[in-house]
XYZ file of C-alpha atoms in Angstrom:
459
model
C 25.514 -54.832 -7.706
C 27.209 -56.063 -4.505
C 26.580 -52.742 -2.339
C 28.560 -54.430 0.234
C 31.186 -53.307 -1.217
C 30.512 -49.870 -1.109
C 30.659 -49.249 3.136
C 33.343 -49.287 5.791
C 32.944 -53.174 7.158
C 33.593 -52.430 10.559
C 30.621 -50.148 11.414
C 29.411 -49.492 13.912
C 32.816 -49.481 15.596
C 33.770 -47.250 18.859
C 36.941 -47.134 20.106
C 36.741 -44.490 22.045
C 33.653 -42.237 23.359
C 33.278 -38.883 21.128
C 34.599 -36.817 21.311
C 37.660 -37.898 21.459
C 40.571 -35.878 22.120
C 41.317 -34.924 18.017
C 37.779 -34.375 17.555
C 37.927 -31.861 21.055
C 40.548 -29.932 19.407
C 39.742 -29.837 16.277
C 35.673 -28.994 17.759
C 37.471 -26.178 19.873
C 39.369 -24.223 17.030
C 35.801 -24.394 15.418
C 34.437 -22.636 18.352
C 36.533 -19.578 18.636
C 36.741 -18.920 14.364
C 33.418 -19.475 12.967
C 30.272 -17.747 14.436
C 27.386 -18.636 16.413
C 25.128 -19.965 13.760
C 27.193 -22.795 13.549
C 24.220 -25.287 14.343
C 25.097 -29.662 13.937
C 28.201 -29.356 16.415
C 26.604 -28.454 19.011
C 23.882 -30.516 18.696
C 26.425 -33.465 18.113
C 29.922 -33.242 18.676
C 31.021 -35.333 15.812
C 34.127 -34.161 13.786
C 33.618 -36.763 10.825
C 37.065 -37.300 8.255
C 35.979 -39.744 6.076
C 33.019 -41.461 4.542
C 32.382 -44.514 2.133
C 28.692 -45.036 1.420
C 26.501 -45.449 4.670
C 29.526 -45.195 6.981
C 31.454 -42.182 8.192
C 34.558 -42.397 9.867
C 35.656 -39.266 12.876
C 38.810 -37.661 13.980
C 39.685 -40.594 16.247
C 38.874 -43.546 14.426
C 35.106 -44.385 15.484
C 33.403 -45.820 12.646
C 29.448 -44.525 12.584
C 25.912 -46.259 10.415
C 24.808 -43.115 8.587
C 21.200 -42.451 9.127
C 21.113 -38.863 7.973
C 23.483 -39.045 4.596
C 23.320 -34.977 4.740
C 20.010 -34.630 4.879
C 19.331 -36.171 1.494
C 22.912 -34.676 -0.327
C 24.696 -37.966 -0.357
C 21.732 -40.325 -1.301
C 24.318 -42.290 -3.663
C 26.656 -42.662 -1.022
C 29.937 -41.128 0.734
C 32.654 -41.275 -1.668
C 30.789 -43.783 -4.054
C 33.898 -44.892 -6.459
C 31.735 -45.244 -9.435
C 30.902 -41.556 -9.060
C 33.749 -40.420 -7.927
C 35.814 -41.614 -10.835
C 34.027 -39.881 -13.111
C 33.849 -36.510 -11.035
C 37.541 -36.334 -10.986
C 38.023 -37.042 -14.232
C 35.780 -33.887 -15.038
C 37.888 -32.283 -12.703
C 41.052 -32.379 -14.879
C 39.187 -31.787 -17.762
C 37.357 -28.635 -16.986
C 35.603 -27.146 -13.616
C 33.560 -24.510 -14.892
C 32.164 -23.113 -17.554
C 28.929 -20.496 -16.468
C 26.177 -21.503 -18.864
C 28.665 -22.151 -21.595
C 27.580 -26.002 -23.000
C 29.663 -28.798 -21.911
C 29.030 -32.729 -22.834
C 28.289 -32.950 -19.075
C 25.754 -30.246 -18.684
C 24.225 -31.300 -22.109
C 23.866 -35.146 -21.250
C 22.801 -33.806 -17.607
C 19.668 -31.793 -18.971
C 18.841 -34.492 -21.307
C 18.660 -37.190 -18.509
C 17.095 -34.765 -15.887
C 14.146 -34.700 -18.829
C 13.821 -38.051 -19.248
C 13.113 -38.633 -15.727
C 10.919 -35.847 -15.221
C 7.403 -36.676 -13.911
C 3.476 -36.182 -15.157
C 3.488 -34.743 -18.726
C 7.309 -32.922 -18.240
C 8.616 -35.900 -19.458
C 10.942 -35.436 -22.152
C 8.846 -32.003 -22.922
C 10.381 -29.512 -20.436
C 13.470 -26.909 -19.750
C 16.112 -27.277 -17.211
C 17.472 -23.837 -15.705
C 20.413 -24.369 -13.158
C 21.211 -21.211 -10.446
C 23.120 -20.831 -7.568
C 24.599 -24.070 -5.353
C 21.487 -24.363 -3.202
C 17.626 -25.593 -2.975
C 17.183 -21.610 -1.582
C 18.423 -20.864 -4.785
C 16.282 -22.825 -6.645
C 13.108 -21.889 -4.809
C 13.692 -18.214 -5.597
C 14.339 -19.075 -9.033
C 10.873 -20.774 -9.469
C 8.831 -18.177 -8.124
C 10.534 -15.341 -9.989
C 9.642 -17.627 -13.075
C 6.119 -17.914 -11.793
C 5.837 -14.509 -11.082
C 7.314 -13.199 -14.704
C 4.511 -15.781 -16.653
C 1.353 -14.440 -14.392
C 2.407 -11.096 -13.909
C 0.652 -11.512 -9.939
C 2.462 -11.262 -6.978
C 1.316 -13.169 -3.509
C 2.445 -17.003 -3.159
C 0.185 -19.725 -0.845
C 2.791 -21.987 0.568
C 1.472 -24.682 3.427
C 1.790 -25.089 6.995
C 4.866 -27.644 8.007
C 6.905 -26.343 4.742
C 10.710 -26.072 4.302
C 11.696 -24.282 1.386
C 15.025 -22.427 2.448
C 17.140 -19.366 4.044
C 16.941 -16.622 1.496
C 14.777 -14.079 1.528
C 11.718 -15.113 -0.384
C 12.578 -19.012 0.063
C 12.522 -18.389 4.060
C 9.023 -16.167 3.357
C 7.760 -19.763 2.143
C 9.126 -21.364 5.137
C 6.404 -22.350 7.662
C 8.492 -22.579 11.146
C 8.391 -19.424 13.143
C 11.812 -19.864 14.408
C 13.282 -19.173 11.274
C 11.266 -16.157 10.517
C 10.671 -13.881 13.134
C 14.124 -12.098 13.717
C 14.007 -11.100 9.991
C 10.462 -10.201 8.665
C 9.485 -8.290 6.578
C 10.102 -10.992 3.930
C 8.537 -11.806 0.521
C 5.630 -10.117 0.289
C 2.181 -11.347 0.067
C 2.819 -15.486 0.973
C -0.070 -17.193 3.056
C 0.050 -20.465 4.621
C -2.707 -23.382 3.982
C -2.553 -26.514 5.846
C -0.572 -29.430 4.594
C -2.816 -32.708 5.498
C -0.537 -34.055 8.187
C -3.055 -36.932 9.199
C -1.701 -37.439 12.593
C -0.950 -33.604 13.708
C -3.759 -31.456 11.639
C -5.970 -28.250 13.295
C -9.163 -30.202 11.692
C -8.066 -32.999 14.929
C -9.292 -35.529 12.405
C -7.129 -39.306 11.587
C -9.163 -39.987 8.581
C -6.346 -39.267 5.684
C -10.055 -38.633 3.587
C -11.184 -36.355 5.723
C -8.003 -34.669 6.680
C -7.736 -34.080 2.667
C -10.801 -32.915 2.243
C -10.573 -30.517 4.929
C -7.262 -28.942 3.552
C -8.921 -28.071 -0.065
C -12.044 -26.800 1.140
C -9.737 -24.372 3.075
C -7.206 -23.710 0.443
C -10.110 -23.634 -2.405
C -11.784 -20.654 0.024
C -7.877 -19.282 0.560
C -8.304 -18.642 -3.335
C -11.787 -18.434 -4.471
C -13.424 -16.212 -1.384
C -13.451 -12.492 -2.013
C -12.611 -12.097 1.716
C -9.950 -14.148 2.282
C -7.067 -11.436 2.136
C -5.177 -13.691 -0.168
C -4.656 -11.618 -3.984
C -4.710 -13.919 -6.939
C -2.056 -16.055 -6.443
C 0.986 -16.485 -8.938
C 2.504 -19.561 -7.413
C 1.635 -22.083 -4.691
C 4.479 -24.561 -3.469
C 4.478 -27.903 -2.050
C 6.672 -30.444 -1.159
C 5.392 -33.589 -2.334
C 6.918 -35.264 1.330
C 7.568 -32.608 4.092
C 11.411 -32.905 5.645
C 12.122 -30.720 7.532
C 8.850 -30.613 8.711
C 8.911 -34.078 10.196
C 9.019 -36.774 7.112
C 4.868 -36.137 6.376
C 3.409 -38.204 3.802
C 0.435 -36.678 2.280
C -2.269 -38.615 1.148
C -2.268 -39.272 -2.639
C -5.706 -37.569 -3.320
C -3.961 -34.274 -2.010
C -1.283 -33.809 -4.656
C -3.869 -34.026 -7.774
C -6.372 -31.564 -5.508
C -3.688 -29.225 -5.255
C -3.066 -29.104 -9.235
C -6.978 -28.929 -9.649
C -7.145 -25.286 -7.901
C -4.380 -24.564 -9.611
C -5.089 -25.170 -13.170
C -8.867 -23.716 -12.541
C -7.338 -20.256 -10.868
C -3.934 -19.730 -13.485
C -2.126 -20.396 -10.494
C 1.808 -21.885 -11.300
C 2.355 -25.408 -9.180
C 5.857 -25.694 -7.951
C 6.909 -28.908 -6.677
C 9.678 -28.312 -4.069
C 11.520 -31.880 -4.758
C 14.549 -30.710 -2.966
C 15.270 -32.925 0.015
C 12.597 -35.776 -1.264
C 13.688 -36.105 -5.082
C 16.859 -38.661 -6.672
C 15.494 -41.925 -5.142
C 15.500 -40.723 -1.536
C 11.618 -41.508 -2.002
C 11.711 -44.954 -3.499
C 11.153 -42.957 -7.226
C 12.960 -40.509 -8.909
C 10.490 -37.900 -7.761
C 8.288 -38.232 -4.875
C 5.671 -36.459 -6.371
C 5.252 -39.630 -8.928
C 3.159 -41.478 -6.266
C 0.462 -39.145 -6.773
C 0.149 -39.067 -10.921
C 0.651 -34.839 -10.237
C 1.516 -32.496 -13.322
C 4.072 -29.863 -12.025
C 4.333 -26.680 -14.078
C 7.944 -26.283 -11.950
C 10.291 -28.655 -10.134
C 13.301 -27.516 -7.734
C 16.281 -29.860 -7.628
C 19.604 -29.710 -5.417
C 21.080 -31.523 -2.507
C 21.609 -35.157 -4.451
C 21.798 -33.704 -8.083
C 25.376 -33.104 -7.632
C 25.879 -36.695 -7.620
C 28.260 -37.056 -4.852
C 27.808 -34.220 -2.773
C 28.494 -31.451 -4.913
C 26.657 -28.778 -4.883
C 24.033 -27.856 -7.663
C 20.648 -26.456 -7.688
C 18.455 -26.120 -10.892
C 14.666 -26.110 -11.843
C 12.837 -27.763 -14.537
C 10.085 -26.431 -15.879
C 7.005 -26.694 -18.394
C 8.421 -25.524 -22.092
C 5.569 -22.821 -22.272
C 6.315 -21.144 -18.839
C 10.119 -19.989 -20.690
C 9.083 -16.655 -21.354
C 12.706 -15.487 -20.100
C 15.103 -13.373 -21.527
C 18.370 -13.854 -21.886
C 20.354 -13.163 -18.273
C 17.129 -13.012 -16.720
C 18.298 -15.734 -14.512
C 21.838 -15.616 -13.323
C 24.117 -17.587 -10.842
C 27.835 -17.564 -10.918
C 27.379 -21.902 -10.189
C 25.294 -22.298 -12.690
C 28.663 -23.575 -14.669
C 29.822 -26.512 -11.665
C 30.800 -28.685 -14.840
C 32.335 -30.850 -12.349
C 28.733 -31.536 -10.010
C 27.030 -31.915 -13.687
C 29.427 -34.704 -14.881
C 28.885 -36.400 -10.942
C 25.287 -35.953 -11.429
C 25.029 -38.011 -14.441
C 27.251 -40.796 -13.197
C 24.643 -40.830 -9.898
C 21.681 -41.417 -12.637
C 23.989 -44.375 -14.313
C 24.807 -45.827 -11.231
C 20.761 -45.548 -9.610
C 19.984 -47.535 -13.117
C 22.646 -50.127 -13.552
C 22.105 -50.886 -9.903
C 18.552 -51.250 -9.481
C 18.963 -48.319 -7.088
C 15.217 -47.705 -6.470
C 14.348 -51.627 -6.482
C 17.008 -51.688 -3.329
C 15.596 -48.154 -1.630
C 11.977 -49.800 -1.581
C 12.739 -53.526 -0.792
C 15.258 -51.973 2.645
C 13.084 -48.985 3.165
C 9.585 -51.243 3.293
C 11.404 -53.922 5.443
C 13.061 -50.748 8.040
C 8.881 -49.357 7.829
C 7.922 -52.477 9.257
C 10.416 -52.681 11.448
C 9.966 -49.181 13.202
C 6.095 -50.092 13.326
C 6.827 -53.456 15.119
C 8.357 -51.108 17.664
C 5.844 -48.987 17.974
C 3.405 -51.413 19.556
C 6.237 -52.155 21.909
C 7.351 -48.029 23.054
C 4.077 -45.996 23.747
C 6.399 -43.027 23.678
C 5.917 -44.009 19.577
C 3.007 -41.978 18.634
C 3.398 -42.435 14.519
C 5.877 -43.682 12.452
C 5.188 -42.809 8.375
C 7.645 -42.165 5.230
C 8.231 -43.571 1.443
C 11.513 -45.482 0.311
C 13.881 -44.083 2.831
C 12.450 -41.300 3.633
C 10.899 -42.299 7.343
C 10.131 -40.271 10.294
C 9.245 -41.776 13.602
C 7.548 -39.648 16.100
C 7.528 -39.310 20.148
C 4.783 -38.556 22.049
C 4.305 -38.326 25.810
C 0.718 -39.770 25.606
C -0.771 -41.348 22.283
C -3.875 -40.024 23.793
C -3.385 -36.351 23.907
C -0.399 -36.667 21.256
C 1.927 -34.458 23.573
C 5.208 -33.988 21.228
C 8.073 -35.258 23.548
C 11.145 -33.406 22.305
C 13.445 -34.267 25.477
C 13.262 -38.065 24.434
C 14.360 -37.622 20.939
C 17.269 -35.048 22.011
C 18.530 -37.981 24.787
C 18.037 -40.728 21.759
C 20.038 -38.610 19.436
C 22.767 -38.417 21.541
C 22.575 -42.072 22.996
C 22.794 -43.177 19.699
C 25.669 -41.268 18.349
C 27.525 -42.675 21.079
C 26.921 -46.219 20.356
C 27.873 -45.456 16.413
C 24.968 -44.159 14.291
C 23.971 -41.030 13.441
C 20.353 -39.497 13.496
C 18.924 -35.969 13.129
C 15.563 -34.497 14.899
C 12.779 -32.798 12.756
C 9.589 -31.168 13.390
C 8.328 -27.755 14.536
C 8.962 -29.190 18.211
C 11.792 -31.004 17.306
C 10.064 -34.187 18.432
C 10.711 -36.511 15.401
C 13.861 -38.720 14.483
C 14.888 -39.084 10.618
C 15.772 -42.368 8.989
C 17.356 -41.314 6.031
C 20.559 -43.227 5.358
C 22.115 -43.130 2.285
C 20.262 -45.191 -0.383
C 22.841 -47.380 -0.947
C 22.869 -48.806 2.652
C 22.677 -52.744 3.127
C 20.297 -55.212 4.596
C 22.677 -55.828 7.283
C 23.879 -52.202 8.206
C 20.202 -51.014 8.217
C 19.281 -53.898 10.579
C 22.383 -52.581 12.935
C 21.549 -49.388 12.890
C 18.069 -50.052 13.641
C 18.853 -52.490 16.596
C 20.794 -49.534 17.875
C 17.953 -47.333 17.973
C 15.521 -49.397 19.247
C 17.804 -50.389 22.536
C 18.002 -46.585 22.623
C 14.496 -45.958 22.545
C 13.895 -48.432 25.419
C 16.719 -47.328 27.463
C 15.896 -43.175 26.704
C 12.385 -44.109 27.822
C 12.587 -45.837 30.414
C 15.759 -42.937 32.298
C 13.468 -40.251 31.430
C 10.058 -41.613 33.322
């Protein structure tokens, strides 16, 4: 497939520096109606009106490389036609149904199944909830709560898993938290073996794994640890939000060792890393791991449209009938978007593209870093990359101010890029997976001349 095609031609393209004066008014209505949690704008004031595949397009007529694609909604692309076709023709048909069957929700299931990882595959249920991956977390540990009648959940250090109430209890990052507890009850934190940041101050992945189990095995095995038997621990096979972390694959299979030996239920938060973002269908294929549960949202909707669900080993569905409800559970019209996504990822060679750009941007970002010391690690799978900033490689001081100045800098000169990270020190490159040779090379150039330029104002 040409997936030239697919993109605005003219990106990057600036005619005038954001905002511009639509965007300002349009950003200033926003201001005085909607309330302060309002977050991206005023990070970046961008005020974007239209998108085709790895472009966006704003108020005024700049044309911008997407490096962000939603955070992993639109990894088939803005406005994909091939998708979008089909989604609309759902949309005259029938929006939505509540867990009534529909050809779209059927065919969806059945496909979701076929792709499923370890020994799910073709051998597992599919239970869709509310809109979002919250949704879906909550949904997977009230199923692993209902099968082991326990109560406490080990999540790990670095972990994203959501804003509701037991999805945020499973959410590492303080600043999420600490207005608002008590949460879920009962969740404890292990640590996640982030090679380059861990509290074991060891760079040997090995080691670093090692480490983690011998502290999670004691988490569950020592009758003075303060952690009750478990019913659930959840993982995400690749940290996002946490800053793009790649565990090493030995950790994944570990994991599902304690688990199986302890009746513990192994959820596998695929939420922002599943649907090709990863180079496979599910990141948590590169380490050979058996999840009992799965969360899916963001890019199962296909095209943006929101959809959560989880899928699940057959002998965990010890539900009743209603014992898992969600008005959105019927989006016929996200259902019939996410199966044209899966037909377009295989009639394209989706993942064959994802892995053949994403491998060449990897070596691109670590040619830079042996040219920018402020580059302290740059690590990710398909394109899924994080690049991290450091003040000294030495003492591996995170260096949030440069990434805020680079964000910025580089949303000026046309492409987009979000932070991540408990100190907000790391910059996502997460486009959508559809992007080109040539508008991944742009976009890159563009951040590396910001990188230089960031570094070298800021010293």
């Amino acid at each position: 497939m040409d997936f030239k095609k697919l993109h605005f031609n003219d990106a990057p393209d600036m005619r005038i520096p954001p905002p511009g004066p639509k965007a300002k008014k349009i950003l200033d209505a926003q201001a005085k109606t909607e309330g302060n949690a309002v977050y991206y704008p005023k990070v970046l004031p961008f005020v974007p009106e239209e998108g085709m595949g790895a472009t966006i397009r704003d108020a005024d007529g700049n044309t911008y490389i997407d490096f962000y694609a939603g955070v992993s909604v639109l990894n088939f692309g803005h406005s994909n036609p091939y998708i979008l076709d089909k989604a609309l023709a759902q949309m005259k048909k029938l929006t939505h149904s509540l867990d009534f069957p529909t050809a779209a929700r059927t065919e969806l299931v059945r496909r979701l199944i076929g792709l499923a990882p370890g020994n799910m595959k073709n051998d597992a249920k599919v239970v869709f909830g509310g809109p979002t991956g919250s949704d879906a977390v909550e949904s997977a540990i009230k199923l692993a709560k209902s099968n082991t009648k326990r109560l406490s959940v080990i999540a790990f250090e670095g972990s994203y898993h959501g804003q509701t109430t037991m999805a945020l209890a499973a959410t590492a990052e303080k600043k999420y938290r600490e207005n608002y507890s008590p949460l879920g009850p009962e969740v404890h934190f292990a640590p996640y073996p982030n090679v380059y940041r861990n509290p074991f101050r060891t760079d040997d992945p090995n080691t670093c794994v090692e480490m983690c189990i011998d502290y999670l095995e004691d988490m569950v095995q020592n009758p003075d640890s303060g952690v009750l038997s478990p019913a659930a621990m959840i993982v995400e096979p690749i940290q996002g939000e946490g800053g793009i972390i790649v565990p090493p694959d030995n950790f994944l299979p570990e994991v599902e060792r304690i688990c199986r030996k302890n009746g513990i239920v192994l959820i596998v938060d695929e939420v922002q890393a599943a649907f090709g973002r990863a180079g496979k269908w599910f990141a948590s294929e590169y380490s050979g791991v058996n999840p009992d549960v799965i969360t899916m949202a963001k890019s199962i909707g296909g095209i943006g449209l929101p959809l959560s669900g989880i899928m699940y080993r057959g002998d965990l569905d010890i539900w009743k009938p209603g014992a898992h409800l969600g008005t959105f559970r019927g989006d016929v019209v996200a259902m019939a978007a996410g199966v044209a996504a899966i037909d377009f990822a295989e009639e394209s060679d989706l993942l064959k593209h994802v892995n053949m750009v994403g491998e060449k941007a990897l070596k691109y970002l670590k040619d830079l870093m042996k040219e920018n010391k402020c580059i302290g690690d740059v690590r990710g799978k398909g394109l899924f990359i994080g690049v991290e900033f450091v003040k000294d490689r030495k003492t591996k001081v995170p260096w949030k101010e440069i990434c805020d100045k680079i964000q910025l800098e580089c949303f000026k000169n046309g492409l987009i890029v979000w932070r991540a990270g408990a100190y907000g020190n790391i910059i996502r490159i997460m486009p959508p997976l559809t992007i080109t040779d040539e508008l991944m090379t742009k976009g890159l150039d563009i951040f590396s001349k910001e990188i230089k330029s960031s570094e070298k104002s800021l010293l």
